[in-house]
mmCIF file of C-alpha atoms in Angstrom:
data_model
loop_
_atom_site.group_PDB
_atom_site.id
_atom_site.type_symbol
_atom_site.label_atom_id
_atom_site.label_comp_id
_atom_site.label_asym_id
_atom_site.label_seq_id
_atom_site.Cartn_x
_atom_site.Cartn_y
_atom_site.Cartn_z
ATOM 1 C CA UNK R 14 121.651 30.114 129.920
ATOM 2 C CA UNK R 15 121.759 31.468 133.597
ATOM 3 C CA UNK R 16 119.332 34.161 132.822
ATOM 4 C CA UNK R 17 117.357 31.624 131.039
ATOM 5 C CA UNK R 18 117.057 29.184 134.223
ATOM 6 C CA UNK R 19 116.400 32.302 136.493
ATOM 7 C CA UNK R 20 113.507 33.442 134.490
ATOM 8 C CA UNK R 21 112.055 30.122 134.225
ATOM 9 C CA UNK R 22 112.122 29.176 138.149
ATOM 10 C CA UNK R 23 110.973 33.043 138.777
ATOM 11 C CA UNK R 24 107.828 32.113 136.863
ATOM 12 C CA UNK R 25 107.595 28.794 138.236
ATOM 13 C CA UNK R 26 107.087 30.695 141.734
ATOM 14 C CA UNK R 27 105.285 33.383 141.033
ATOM 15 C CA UNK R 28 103.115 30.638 139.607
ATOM 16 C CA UNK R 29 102.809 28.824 142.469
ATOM 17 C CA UNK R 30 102.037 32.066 144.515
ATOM 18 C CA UNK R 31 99.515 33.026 142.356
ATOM 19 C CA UNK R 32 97.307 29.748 142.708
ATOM 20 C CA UNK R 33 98.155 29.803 146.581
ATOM 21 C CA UNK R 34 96.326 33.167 147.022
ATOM 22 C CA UNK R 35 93.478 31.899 144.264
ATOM 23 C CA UNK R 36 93.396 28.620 146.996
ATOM 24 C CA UNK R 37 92.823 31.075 149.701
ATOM 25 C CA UNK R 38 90.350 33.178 147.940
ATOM 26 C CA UNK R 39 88.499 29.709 147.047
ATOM 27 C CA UNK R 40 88.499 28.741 150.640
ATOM 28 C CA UNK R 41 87.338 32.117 151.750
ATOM 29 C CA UNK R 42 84.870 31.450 149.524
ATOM 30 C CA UNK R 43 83.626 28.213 150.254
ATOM 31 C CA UNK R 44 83.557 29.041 153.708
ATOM 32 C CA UNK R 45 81.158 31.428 153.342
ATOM 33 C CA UNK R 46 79.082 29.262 151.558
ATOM 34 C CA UNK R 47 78.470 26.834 153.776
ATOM 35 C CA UNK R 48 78.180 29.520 156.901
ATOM 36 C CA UNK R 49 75.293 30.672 154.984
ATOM 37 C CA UNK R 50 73.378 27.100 155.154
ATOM 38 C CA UNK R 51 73.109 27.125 151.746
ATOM 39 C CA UNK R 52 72.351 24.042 150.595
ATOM 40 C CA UNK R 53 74.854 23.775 147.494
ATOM 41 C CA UNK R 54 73.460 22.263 143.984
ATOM 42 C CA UNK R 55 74.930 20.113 141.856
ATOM 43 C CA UNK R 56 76.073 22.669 140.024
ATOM 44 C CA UNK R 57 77.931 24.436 142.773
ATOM 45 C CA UNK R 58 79.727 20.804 143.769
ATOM 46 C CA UNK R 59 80.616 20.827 140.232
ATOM 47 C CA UNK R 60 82.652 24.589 140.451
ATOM 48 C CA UNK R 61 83.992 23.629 143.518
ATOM 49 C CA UNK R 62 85.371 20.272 142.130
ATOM 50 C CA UNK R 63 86.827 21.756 138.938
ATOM 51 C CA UNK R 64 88.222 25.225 141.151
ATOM 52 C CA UNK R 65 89.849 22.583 143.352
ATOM 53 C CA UNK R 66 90.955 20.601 141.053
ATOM 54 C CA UNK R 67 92.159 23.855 139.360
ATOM 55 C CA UNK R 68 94.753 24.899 142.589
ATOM 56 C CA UNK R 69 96.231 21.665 142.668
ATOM 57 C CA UNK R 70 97.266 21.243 139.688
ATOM 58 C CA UNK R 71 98.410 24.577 139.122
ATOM 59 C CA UNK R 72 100.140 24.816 141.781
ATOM 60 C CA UNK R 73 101.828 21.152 140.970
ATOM 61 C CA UNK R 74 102.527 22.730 137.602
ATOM 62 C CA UNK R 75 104.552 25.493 138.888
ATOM 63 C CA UNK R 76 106.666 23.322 140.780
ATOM 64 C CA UNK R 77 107.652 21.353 137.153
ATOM 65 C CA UNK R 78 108.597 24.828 135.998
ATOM 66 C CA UNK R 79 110.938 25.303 138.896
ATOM 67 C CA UNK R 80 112.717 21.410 138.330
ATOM 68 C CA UNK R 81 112.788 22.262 134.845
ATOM 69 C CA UNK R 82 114.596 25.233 135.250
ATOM 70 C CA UNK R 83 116.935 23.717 137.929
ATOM 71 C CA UNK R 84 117.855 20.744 135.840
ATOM 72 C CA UNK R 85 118.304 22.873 132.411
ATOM 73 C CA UNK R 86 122.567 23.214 132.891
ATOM 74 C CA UNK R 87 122.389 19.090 132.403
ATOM 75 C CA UNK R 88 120.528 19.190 128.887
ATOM 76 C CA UNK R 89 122.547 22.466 127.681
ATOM 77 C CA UNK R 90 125.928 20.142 127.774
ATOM 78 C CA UNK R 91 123.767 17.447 125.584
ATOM 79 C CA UNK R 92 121.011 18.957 123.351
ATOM 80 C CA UNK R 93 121.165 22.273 121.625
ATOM 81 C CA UNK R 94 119.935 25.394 123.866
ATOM 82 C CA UNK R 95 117.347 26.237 120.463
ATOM 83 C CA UNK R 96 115.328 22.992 120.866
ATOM 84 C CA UNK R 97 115.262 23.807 124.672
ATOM 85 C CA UNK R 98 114.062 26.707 124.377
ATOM 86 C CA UNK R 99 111.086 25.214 121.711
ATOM 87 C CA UNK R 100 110.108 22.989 124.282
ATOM 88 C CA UNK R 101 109.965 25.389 127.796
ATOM 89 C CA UNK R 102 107.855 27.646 125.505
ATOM 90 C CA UNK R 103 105.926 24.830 125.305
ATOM 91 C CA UNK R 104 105.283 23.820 128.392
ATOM 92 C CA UNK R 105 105.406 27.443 129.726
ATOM 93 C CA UNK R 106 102.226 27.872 127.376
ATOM 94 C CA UNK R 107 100.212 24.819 127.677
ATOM 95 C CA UNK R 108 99.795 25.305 131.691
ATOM 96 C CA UNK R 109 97.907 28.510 131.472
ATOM 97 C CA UNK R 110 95.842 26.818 128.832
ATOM 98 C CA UNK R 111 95.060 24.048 131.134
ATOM 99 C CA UNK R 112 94.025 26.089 134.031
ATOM 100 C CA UNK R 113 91.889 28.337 132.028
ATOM 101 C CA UNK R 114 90.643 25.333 130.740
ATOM 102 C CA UNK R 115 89.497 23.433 133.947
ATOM 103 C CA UNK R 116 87.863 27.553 135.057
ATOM 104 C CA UNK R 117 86.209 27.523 132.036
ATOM 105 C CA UNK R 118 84.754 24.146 132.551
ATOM 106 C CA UNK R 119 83.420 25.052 136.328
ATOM 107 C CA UNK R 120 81.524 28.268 135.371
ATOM 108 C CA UNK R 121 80.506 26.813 131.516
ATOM 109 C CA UNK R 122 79.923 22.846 132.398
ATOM 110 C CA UNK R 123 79.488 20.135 129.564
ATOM 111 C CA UNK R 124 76.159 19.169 128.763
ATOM 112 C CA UNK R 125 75.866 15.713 127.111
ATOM 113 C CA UNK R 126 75.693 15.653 123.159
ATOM 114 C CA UNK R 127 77.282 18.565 122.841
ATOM 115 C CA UNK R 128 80.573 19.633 121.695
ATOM 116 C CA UNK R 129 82.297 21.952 124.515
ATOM 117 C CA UNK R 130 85.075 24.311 123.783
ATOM 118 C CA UNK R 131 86.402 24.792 127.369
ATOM 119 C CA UNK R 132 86.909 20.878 127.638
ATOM 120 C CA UNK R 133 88.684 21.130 124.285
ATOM 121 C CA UNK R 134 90.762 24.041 125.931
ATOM 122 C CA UNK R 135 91.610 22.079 128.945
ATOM 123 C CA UNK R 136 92.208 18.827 127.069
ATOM 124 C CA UNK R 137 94.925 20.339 124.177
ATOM 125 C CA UNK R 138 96.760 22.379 127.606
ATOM 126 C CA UNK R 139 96.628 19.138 129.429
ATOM 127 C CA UNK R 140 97.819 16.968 126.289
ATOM 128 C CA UNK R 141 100.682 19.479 125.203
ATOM 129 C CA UNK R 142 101.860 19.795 128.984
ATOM 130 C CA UNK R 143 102.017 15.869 129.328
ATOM 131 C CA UNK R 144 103.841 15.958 125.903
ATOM 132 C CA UNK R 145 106.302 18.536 126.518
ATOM 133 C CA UNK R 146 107.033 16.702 129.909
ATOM 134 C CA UNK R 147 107.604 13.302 128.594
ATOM 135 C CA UNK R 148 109.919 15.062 126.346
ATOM 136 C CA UNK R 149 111.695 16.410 128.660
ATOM 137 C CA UNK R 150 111.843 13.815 131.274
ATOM 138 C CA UNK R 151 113.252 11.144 128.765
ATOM 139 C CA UNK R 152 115.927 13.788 127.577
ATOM 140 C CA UNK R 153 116.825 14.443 131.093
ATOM 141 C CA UNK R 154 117.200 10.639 131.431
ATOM 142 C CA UNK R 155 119.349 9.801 128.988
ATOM 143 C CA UNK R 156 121.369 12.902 129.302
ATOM 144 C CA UNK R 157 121.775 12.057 132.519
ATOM 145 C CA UNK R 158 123.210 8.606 131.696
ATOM 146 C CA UNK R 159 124.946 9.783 128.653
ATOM 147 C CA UNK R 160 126.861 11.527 131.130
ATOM 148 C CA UNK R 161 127.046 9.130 133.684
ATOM 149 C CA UNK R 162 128.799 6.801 130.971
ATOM 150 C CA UNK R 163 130.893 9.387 129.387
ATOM 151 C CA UNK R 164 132.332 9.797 133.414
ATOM 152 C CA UNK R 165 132.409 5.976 133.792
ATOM 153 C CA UNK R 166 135.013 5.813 130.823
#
């Protein structure tokens, strides 16, 4: 279990890290952009929406891997450690999924009529992770006041 919750909140860091330099990089960016006078289209509001969009809620993600991984010793006592595991894999999967997802969508934009794949991508990463952490914010819950009752007694 330990090296379970270690791994978990490792990941959850170096997944915040990893957006905070692609923040930078986008700023760096950016910057340039408008030191050049450029005057930006609507296509390059779009990217910049969807990029920034992109590093906030990746970086938001990561921090749900690191209270997930925190919390775990509370759900071990009440739920067994094999549907745990089902559902960190899930949410551990459906975050890069997102974010490559909302990329996709900045460089490949929707046009109207048309089916797109990359909001597909972002909307099944965005749906599992909202699943996965409904999941396991009621089971926290109600662990939590399973054993809040069971102490009560």
């Amino acid at each position: 279990m330990q090296k379970l919750r270690l791994i978990i909140i490792g990941i959850g860091f170096f997944w915040i890290f990893s957006w905070s330099v692609f923040g930078s990089l986008l700023g760096a960016y950016i910057e340039n952009l408008i030191l050049t006078g450029i005057e930006p289209s609507a296509s390059m509001v779009w990217q910049r929406t969807l990029l920034r969009s992109a590093h906030a809620h990746m970086n938001s993600m990561g921090i749900t891997i690191i209270l997930i991984g925190v919390t775990l010793p509370i759900l071990y006592s009440f739920i067994p450690e094999k549907k745990i595991k089902i559902l960190v894999t899930l949410n551990l999967a459906s975050i890069p999924l997102f974010g490559v997802g909302i990329i996709l969508q900045a460089f490949f934009p929707p046009s109207v009529g048309n089916f797109s794949l990359t909001t597909f991508i972002s909307a099944i990463g965005g749906a599992l992770y909202l699943v996965s952490l409904a999941i396991f914010s009621s089971l926290f819950f109600f662990a939590s006041l399973k054993k809040n009752n069971s102490n009560a007694k």
